[in-house]
Short mmCIF file of C-alpha atoms in Angstrom, two decimals:
data_model
loop_
_atom_site.label_atom_id
_atom_site.label_comp_id
_atom_site.label_asym_id
_atom_site.label_seq_id
_atom_site.Cartn_x
_atom_site.Cartn_y
_atom_site.Cartn_z
CA MET Q 1 23.28 7.30 -16.20
CA THR Q 2 25.25 4.51 -17.48
CA ALA Q 3 24.10 0.54 -18.12
CA THR Q 4 26.70 -0.58 -15.89
CA LYS Q 5 24.42 1.87 -13.11
CA ARG Q 6 21.20 1.06 -13.85
CA GLU Q 7 22.23 -2.28 -13.27
CA GLN Q 8 24.50 -2.51 -10.71
CA LEU Q 9 21.60 -0.46 -8.58
CA GLN Q 10 18.76 -3.42 -9.76
CA ALA Q 11 21.23 -6.25 -8.94
CA LEU Q 12 21.30 -4.43 -5.68
CA ILE Q 13 17.96 -4.40 -5.06
CA GLU Q 14 16.90 -7.83 -6.20
CA ARG Q 15 20.14 -8.89 -3.23
CA GLY Q 16 17.44 -6.77 -0.54
CA ILE Q 17 14.64 -8.53 -1.24
CA GLN Q 18 16.54 -11.99 -2.05
CA ASP Q 19 18.11 -11.53 1.46
CA GLY Q 20 14.89 -11.12 3.21
CA ILE Q 21 15.24 -6.86 3.60
CA PHE Q 22 12.22 -6.14 2.48
CA PRO Q 23 9.40 -8.21 -0.53
CA GLY Q 24 9.83 -5.66 -2.98
CA ALA Q 25 11.02 -2.53 -3.81
CA ALA Q 26 10.73 0.21 -6.25
CA ALA Q 27 12.95 3.53 -7.37
CA PHE Q 28 14.08 6.61 -9.81
CA VAL Q 29 17.42 8.68 -9.85
CA LEU Q 30 17.29 11.96 -11.52
CA ARG Q 31 19.70 13.71 -12.56
CA GLU Q 32 20.05 17.37 -13.92
CA GLY Q 33 17.03 17.35 -12.78
CA GLU Q 34 15.31 14.47 -15.53
CA PRO Q 35 14.88 10.82 -15.06
CA ALA Q 36 17.85 8.33 -14.47
CA LEU Q 37 16.73 4.99 -13.99
CA ARG Q 38 13.01 3.91 -12.94
CA LEU Q 39 12.93 0.38 -11.38
CA CYS Q 40 10.63 -1.81 -9.60
CA ALA Q 41 11.43 -5.55 -8.75
CA GLY Q 42 9.69 -8.18 -6.08
CA ARG Q 43 6.03 -8.11 -4.48
CA ARG Q 44 4.09 -5.42 -2.89
CA MET Q 45 1.82 -8.83 -1.13
CA VAL Q 46 3.66 -11.61 0.37
CA ILE Q 47 0.43 -12.78 1.88
CA PRO Q 48 -2.40 -13.67 1.70
CA GLU Q 49 -1.79 -13.80 -1.36
CA PRO Q 50 1.05 -13.24 -4.09
CA ARG Q 51 1.08 -9.93 -5.48
CA PRO Q 52 3.78 -7.96 -7.71
CA MET Q 53 5.20 -4.65 -7.20
CA ARG Q 54 5.17 -2.54 -10.09
CA LEU Q 55 5.77 0.90 -10.87
CA ASP Q 56 2.30 2.69 -9.92
CA THR Q 57 2.35 0.89 -6.59
CA VAL Q 58 0.80 2.73 -3.95
CA PHE Q 59 3.25 3.02 -0.76
CA ASP Q 60 1.70 4.32 2.68
CA LEU Q 61 4.81 7.09 3.01
CA ALA Q 62 4.74 7.15 6.24
CA SER Q 63 6.91 10.18 7.47
CA LEU Q 64 7.86 11.22 4.25
CA THR Q 65 4.61 12.92 5.22
CA LYS Q 66 6.24 15.01 7.70
CA PRO Q 67 7.87 17.37 5.00
CA ILE Q 68 5.86 16.55 1.52
CA ALA Q 69 2.26 17.82 3.63
CA CYS Q 70 2.60 18.65 7.36
CA ALA Q 71 5.72 21.29 6.82
CA SER Q 72 5.22 22.61 3.97
CA VAL Q 73 1.67 23.99 4.45
CA ALA Q 74 3.31 24.97 7.66
CA LEU Q 75 5.82 27.03 5.88
CA MET Q 76 3.04 28.17 3.85
CA LEU Q 77 0.23 29.08 6.23
CA ALA Q 78 3.66 31.08 7.87
CA GLU Q 79 4.24 32.94 4.61
CA GLU Q 80 0.57 34.58 4.71
CA GLY Q 81 0.74 35.43 7.99
CA ARG Q 82 -1.46 32.61 9.28
CA ILE Q 83 0.61 30.83 11.60
CA ASP Q 84 3.83 33.03 13.50
CA LEU Q 85 6.98 30.50 13.26
CA ASP Q 86 8.53 32.31 16.73
CA ALA Q 87 4.93 32.36 18.37
CA PRO Q 88 4.44 29.97 21.56
CA VAL Q 89 2.52 27.35 20.07
CA CYS Q 90 -0.07 27.80 23.41
CA GLU Q 91 -1.10 31.21 21.73
CA THR Q 92 -3.53 29.26 19.50
CA LEU Q 93 -3.45 26.07 20.56
CA PRO Q 94 -4.55 26.72 24.25
CA GLU Q 95 -4.81 23.64 24.99
CA PHE Q 96 -1.79 22.61 24.61
CA GLU Q 97 -0.10 24.40 27.40
CA ARG Q 98 3.48 24.37 27.33
CA ALA Q 99 4.54 28.49 27.03
CA ASP Q 100 8.06 27.21 25.63
CA VAL Q 101 6.90 25.34 22.48
CA THR Q 102 7.11 27.54 19.47
CA PRO Q 103 6.02 25.81 15.66
CA ARG Q 104 10.00 25.90 14.43
CA ASN Q 105 10.40 23.69 17.18
CA LEU Q 106 8.02 21.71 15.93
CA LEU Q 107 9.14 21.71 12.35
CA THR Q 108 13.17 21.69 13.45
CA HIS Q 109 12.26 18.46 16.51
CA THR Q 110 13.55 21.22 19.18
CA SER Q 111 10.21 21.21 21.35
CA ARG Q 112 11.33 18.34 23.52
CA LEU Q 113 8.67 16.51 23.34
CA PRO Q 114 9.14 13.19 23.35
CA ALA Q 115 9.98 10.73 20.17
CA TRP Q 116 7.11 9.01 20.59
CA LYS Q 117 3.82 7.38 22.56
CA PRO Q 118 1.00 5.11 21.81
CA LEU Q 119 -1.89 7.93 22.22
CA TYR Q 120 -4.57 5.33 21.40
CA ILE Q 121 -4.31 3.82 24.95
CA ASP Q 122 -6.25 4.63 28.05
CA PRO Q 123 -7.81 7.30 28.14
CA GLY Q 124 -7.10 7.42 23.86
CA GLU Q 125 -9.57 9.73 23.66
CA ARG Q 126 -9.51 12.13 19.98
CA GLY Q 127 -10.63 15.00 22.20
CA ARG Q 128 -7.78 15.72 24.95
CA VAL Q 129 -5.08 14.41 22.23
CA LEU Q 130 -3.19 18.14 22.89
CA GLN Q 131 -3.82 18.29 26.37
CA ARG Q 132 -1.36 15.51 27.46
CA LEU Q 133 0.96 15.99 24.62
CA GLY Q 134 1.41 20.00 26.32
CA ARG Q 135 2.04 17.80 29.85
CA MET Q 136 4.28 15.93 28.78
CA GLU Q 137 7.68 16.91 30.59
CA PRO Q 138 10.36 17.71 27.79
CA SER Q 139 12.26 14.68 26.86
CA ALA Q 140 15.72 16.87 26.07
CA ALA Q 141 17.86 19.21 27.15
CA ASP Q 142 16.74 22.59 25.60
CA GLY Q 143 18.60 22.58 21.78
CA ARG Q 144 18.90 19.53 21.77
CA ILE Q 145 17.63 18.22 18.04
CA VAL Q 146 14.92 14.79 19.20
CA TYR Q 147 12.98 13.36 15.91
CA SER Q 148 9.43 13.58 17.49
CA CYS Q 149 6.59 12.14 15.53
CA LEU Q 150 4.49 13.66 18.43
CA GLY Q 151 6.16 17.82 17.42
CA TYR Q 152 4.24 16.11 14.01
CA ILE Q 153 1.17 15.50 16.10
CA VAL Q 154 0.44 19.05 17.48
CA LEU Q 155 1.52 20.75 13.69
CA GLU Q 156 -1.12 19.16 12.28
CA ARG Q 157 -3.52 20.63 15.19
CA LEU Q 158 -2.25 24.01 14.67
CA ILE Q 159 -2.11 24.05 10.95
CA ALA Q 160 -6.36 23.75 10.90
CA ARG Q 161 -6.86 25.26 13.84
CA ALA Q 162 -5.20 28.68 11.93
CA GLY Q 163 -5.60 27.73 8.80
CA GLY Q 164 -9.42 26.27 8.89
CA ARG Q 165 -8.78 23.17 6.79
CA SER Q 166 -7.48 20.07 7.62
CA LEU Q 167 -4.38 19.20 6.73
CA ASP Q 168 -4.95 17.19 3.97
CA ARG Q 169 -7.36 19.40 1.96
CA GLU Q 170 -4.40 21.65 2.24
CA ALA Q 171 -1.93 19.64 1.22
CA SER Q 172 -4.57 18.73 -1.45
CA GLU Q 173 -5.17 21.96 -3.24
CA ARG Q 174 -2.02 23.50 -2.53
CA ILE Q 175 1.09 20.61 -3.70
CA PHE Q 176 -0.56 17.97 -4.97
CA GLN Q 177 -3.59 19.56 -7.55
CA PRO Q 178 -1.43 22.23 -9.12
CA LEU Q 179 1.52 19.44 -10.25
CA ASN Q 180 -1.04 16.70 -10.75
CA MET Q 181 0.14 14.19 -8.03
CA LYS Q 182 -3.00 12.39 -9.18
CA ARG Q 183 -2.13 9.23 -6.50
CA THR Q 184 -1.11 11.13 -3.55
CA ARG Q 185 -3.52 11.42 -0.64
CA PHE Q 186 -4.36 11.36 2.99
CA ASN Q 187 -6.87 7.91 3.00
CA PRO Q 188 -6.83 5.94 0.08
CA PRO Q 189 -10.60 5.62 -1.24
CA GLU Q 190 -11.27 1.47 -0.99
CA GLU Q 191 -10.64 1.08 -4.96
CA TRP Q 192 -7.14 2.05 -4.17
CA ALA Q 193 -6.37 -1.07 -2.15
CA SER Q 194 -5.83 -3.59 -4.78
CA GLU Q 195 -2.77 -1.29 -6.15
CA CYS Q 196 -0.71 -0.74 -2.96
CA ALA Q 197 1.61 -2.68 -1.14
CA ALA Q 198 1.05 -4.76 1.72
CA THR Q 199 2.66 -3.48 5.04
CA GLU Q 200 2.34 -4.86 8.60
CA GLY Q 201 0.05 -7.89 9.21
CA ALA Q 202 -3.18 -6.30 11.51
CA ALA Q 203 -2.71 -9.67 14.34
CA GLU Q 204 1.18 -8.46 14.72
CA ALA Q 205 -0.12 -4.91 15.01
CA GLN Q 206 -2.68 -5.29 17.38
CA LYS Q 207 0.09 -6.72 20.18
CA ARG Q 208 0.74 -3.75 20.74
CA LYS Q 209 -2.22 -1.04 20.72
CA ALA Q 210 -5.44 -0.92 22.94
CA ASN Q 211 -8.80 0.94 22.38
CA TYR Q 212 -8.79 0.26 19.00
CA THR Q 213 -11.56 -1.12 16.13
CA PRO Q 214 -9.78 -4.55 14.61
CA ARG Q 215 -8.86 -4.20 11.38
CA ALA Q 216 -7.79 -6.82 8.70
CA ASP Q 217 -5.67 -9.56 8.64
CA VAL Q 218 -3.20 -7.82 6.51
CA ILE Q 219 -3.06 -3.94 6.15
CA CYS Q 220 -3.51 -2.61 2.95
CA GLY Q 221 -4.42 0.47 1.66
CA ASP Q 222 -4.87 2.17 5.30
CA VAL Q 223 -2.58 4.07 7.28
CA HIS Q 224 -0.52 1.85 9.35
CA ASP Q 225 1.67 3.81 12.16
CA GLU Q 226 -0.80 3.35 15.67
CA ASN Q 227 -1.26 7.26 16.57
CA ALA Q 228 -2.36 8.42 12.66
CA HIS Q 229 -4.93 5.84 12.45
CA PHE Q 230 -6.21 6.69 15.51
CA LEU Q 231 -6.51 10.31 15.04
CA GLY Q 232 -8.75 9.16 11.76
CA GLY Q 233 -5.77 8.39 8.80
CA VAL Q 234 -5.40 12.48 8.90
CA SER Q 235 -2.17 13.21 11.33
CA GLY Q 236 1.07 15.26 10.50
CA ASN Q 237 3.34 12.50 11.96
CA ALA Q 238 2.40 9.98 8.58
CA GLY Q 239 -1.29 9.40 6.34
CA LEU Q 240 0.17 10.67 3.11
CA PHE Q 241 0.24 7.67 0.71
CA SER Q 242 2.01 8.18 -3.17
CA THR Q 243 2.87 5.99 -6.48
CA LEU Q 244 6.60 6.15 -7.42
CA SER Q 245 6.35 8.12 -10.59
CA ASP Q 246 4.15 10.61 -8.19
CA MET Q 247 7.86 10.72 -5.31
CA GLU Q 248 9.46 11.52 -8.84
CA THR Q 249 7.33 14.77 -9.21
CA TYR Q 250 7.54 16.01 -6.47
CA ALA Q 251 11.49 15.28 -6.29
CA ARG Q 252 11.30 17.23 -9.68
CA CYS Q 253 9.48 20.42 -8.36
CA LEU Q 254 12.41 20.49 -5.32
CA LEU Q 255 15.14 20.74 -7.94
CA ASN Q 256 13.27 23.21 -9.84
CA GLU Q 257 13.80 25.35 -6.85
CA GLY Q 258 10.00 25.25 -5.40
CA LYS Q 259 8.36 25.55 -8.40
CA PRO Q 260 5.68 25.65 -9.36
CA VAL Q 261 4.08 25.48 -6.23
CA TYR Q 262 7.05 27.04 -3.60
CA SER Q 263 7.61 30.41 -3.28
CA GLN Q 264 11.26 31.56 -2.90
CA ASN Q 265 10.78 32.17 0.94
CA VAL Q 266 8.90 29.02 1.24
CA TYR Q 267 11.50 26.83 -0.38
CA ARG Q 268 14.64 28.93 1.13
CA GLN Q 269 12.89 26.92 4.01
CA LEU Q 270 12.87 24.14 3.54
CA THR Q 271 16.02 24.07 1.78
CA GLU Q 272 18.66 25.87 4.31
CA PRO Q 273 19.63 25.08 7.86
CA ALA Q 274 17.36 26.34 10.66
CA ALA Q 275 19.16 23.77 13.53
CA ASP Q 276 22.25 22.10 14.32
CA ASP Q 277 23.25 20.63 17.26
CA GLY Q 278 26.36 19.01 16.58
CA GLU Q 279 25.49 16.00 15.89
CA THR Q 280 22.33 16.50 13.24
CA THR Q 281 21.64 19.28 10.76
CA ARG Q 282 18.00 19.94 9.90
CA SER Q 283 16.14 22.58 7.55
CA LEU Q 284 13.02 23.19 8.90
CA ALA Q 285 11.34 20.30 7.13
CA TRP Q 286 14.03 17.87 5.49
CA ILE Q 287 18.02 16.21 7.35
CA ILE Q 288 20.91 18.48 6.17
CA LEU Q 289 23.50 15.57 5.63
CA GLU Q 290 27.12 16.49 5.14
CA ASP Q 291 27.83 16.17 1.61
CA GLY Q 292 24.66 18.39 1.07
CA ARG Q 293 22.35 15.84 0.49
CA ARG Q 294 18.36 16.15 2.26
CA THR Q 295 17.12 13.19 2.83
CA HIS Q 296 13.93 11.92 5.08
CA THR Q 297 12.22 8.27 5.66
CA GLY Q 298 9.47 6.31 6.40
CA PHE Q 299 9.05 3.68 9.67
CA THR Q 300 7.30 1.75 6.62
CA GLY Q 301 10.35 1.81 4.68
CA THR Q 302 10.13 4.77 1.85
CA ALA Q 303 12.62 7.44 1.60
CA LEU Q 304 13.77 10.89 -0.18
CA GLN Q 305 16.12 12.18 -1.32
CA TRP Q 306 17.27 15.18 -2.94
CA HIS Q 307 21.22 18.00 -3.43
CA PRO Q 308 19.29 21.12 -4.90
CA GLU Q 309 22.92 22.23 -6.64
CA ARG Q 310 23.50 18.95 -7.98
CA LYS Q 311 19.71 19.03 -9.01
CA ALA Q 312 19.77 15.01 -8.22
CA ALA Q 313 17.14 12.85 -5.99
CA ALA Q 314 16.30 9.46 -5.84
CA ALA Q 315 14.08 7.96 -3.88
CA LEU Q 316 13.72 4.01 -2.67
CA LEU Q 317 9.65 2.83 -2.14
CA THR Q 318 9.96 -0.67 0.06
CA ASN Q 319 7.23 -2.27 2.16
CA ARG Q 320 10.09 -3.49 4.41
CA ILE Q 321 7.37 -3.97 7.32
CA HIS Q 322 5.02 -6.56 5.15
CA PRO Q 323 4.51 -8.98 6.97
CA ASP Q 324 5.46 -8.28 10.27
CA ALA Q 325 8.23 -4.91 11.78
CA THR Q 326 10.86 -7.18 12.96
CA LYS Q 327 13.11 -7.32 9.38
CA THR Q 328 16.42 -5.25 9.50
CA GLY Q 329 18.48 -4.07 7.44
CA ILE Q 330 17.02 -1.86 5.59
CA ILE Q 331 19.48 1.63 7.43
CA PRO Q 332 22.37 0.06 6.10
CA PHE Q 333 20.51 -0.76 2.87
CA ARG Q 334 19.61 3.05 2.09
CA ARG Q 335 22.80 4.12 3.02
CA GLU Q 336 24.27 1.58 0.12
CA PHE Q 337 21.75 2.29 -2.19
CA PHE Q 338 21.67 6.28 -2.30
CA ALA Q 339 25.72 6.30 -2.33
CA ALA Q 340 25.42 4.06 -5.44
CA ALA Q 341 22.17 6.34 -6.50
CA PHE Q 342 24.72 9.46 -6.31
CA ALA Q 343 27.76 8.66 -7.26
#
């Protein structure tokens, strides 16, 4: 990557900060599987005290949890015969009453479950989540791709039941430990909090909640997503924390055809098209763009893209919902950033 390109991306990040799209950001670019750029700018916390963004800042990845942890582990268990991707979910989870939903539907967001519902609101009982989800009316026509956090909550429960271990343990032992991703985990320990990018002010977030234990004034080092927090911090839709360096390590694994953690079959399922409704094309984990990039984002302001044929990848990790989630502009900014990163 030329010095001019690096300067362009640095200037772009700084403009995003000046425009108030996010307080801070960290980013990398890989070319031919090798580092071409690492940068950070701005602040990882604005209130209650200013803290600078660092290259080793720990981010709440939000929905990047879906492809990196949940879908990956589900496909590994499927390869081992513990999950049948085309069998009704209710065969393993009888509490989930819908007989027309398979793990493949959950992975490709074709389950017709709603995009999101506040599961923590009355009755707000963890033990009844599957029953409630299994009784929800289908939200779309058959075959339509409707991005659903709820579907991945069901998928996490399926993983735990079929595999006999929680998603956090499965992902750690199968993916993060083999790749030496030491700063990637669910429910980070308290000592990590000072190194985390802050997310939303809890007073603002609390206005949307019911049946919740009061949280810190500013959420930092604790999962922001309301449903994931209600479910104890380990969920299929959100809950994973990581750093720029660990995300770069993971991206290099993807560009190395999944080695050393994914088999050829699992890597193929992560990569190749599995659903297309005319508007969106998805693998069993990632959105596939027209130019071949695979992509996923997180509500907190995170995003990872990779192109298997070009052996290129880029990540943009921001704390765009700090100190509140009302800021706009992240979608066009991401589009501009990744277009420049892959140019």
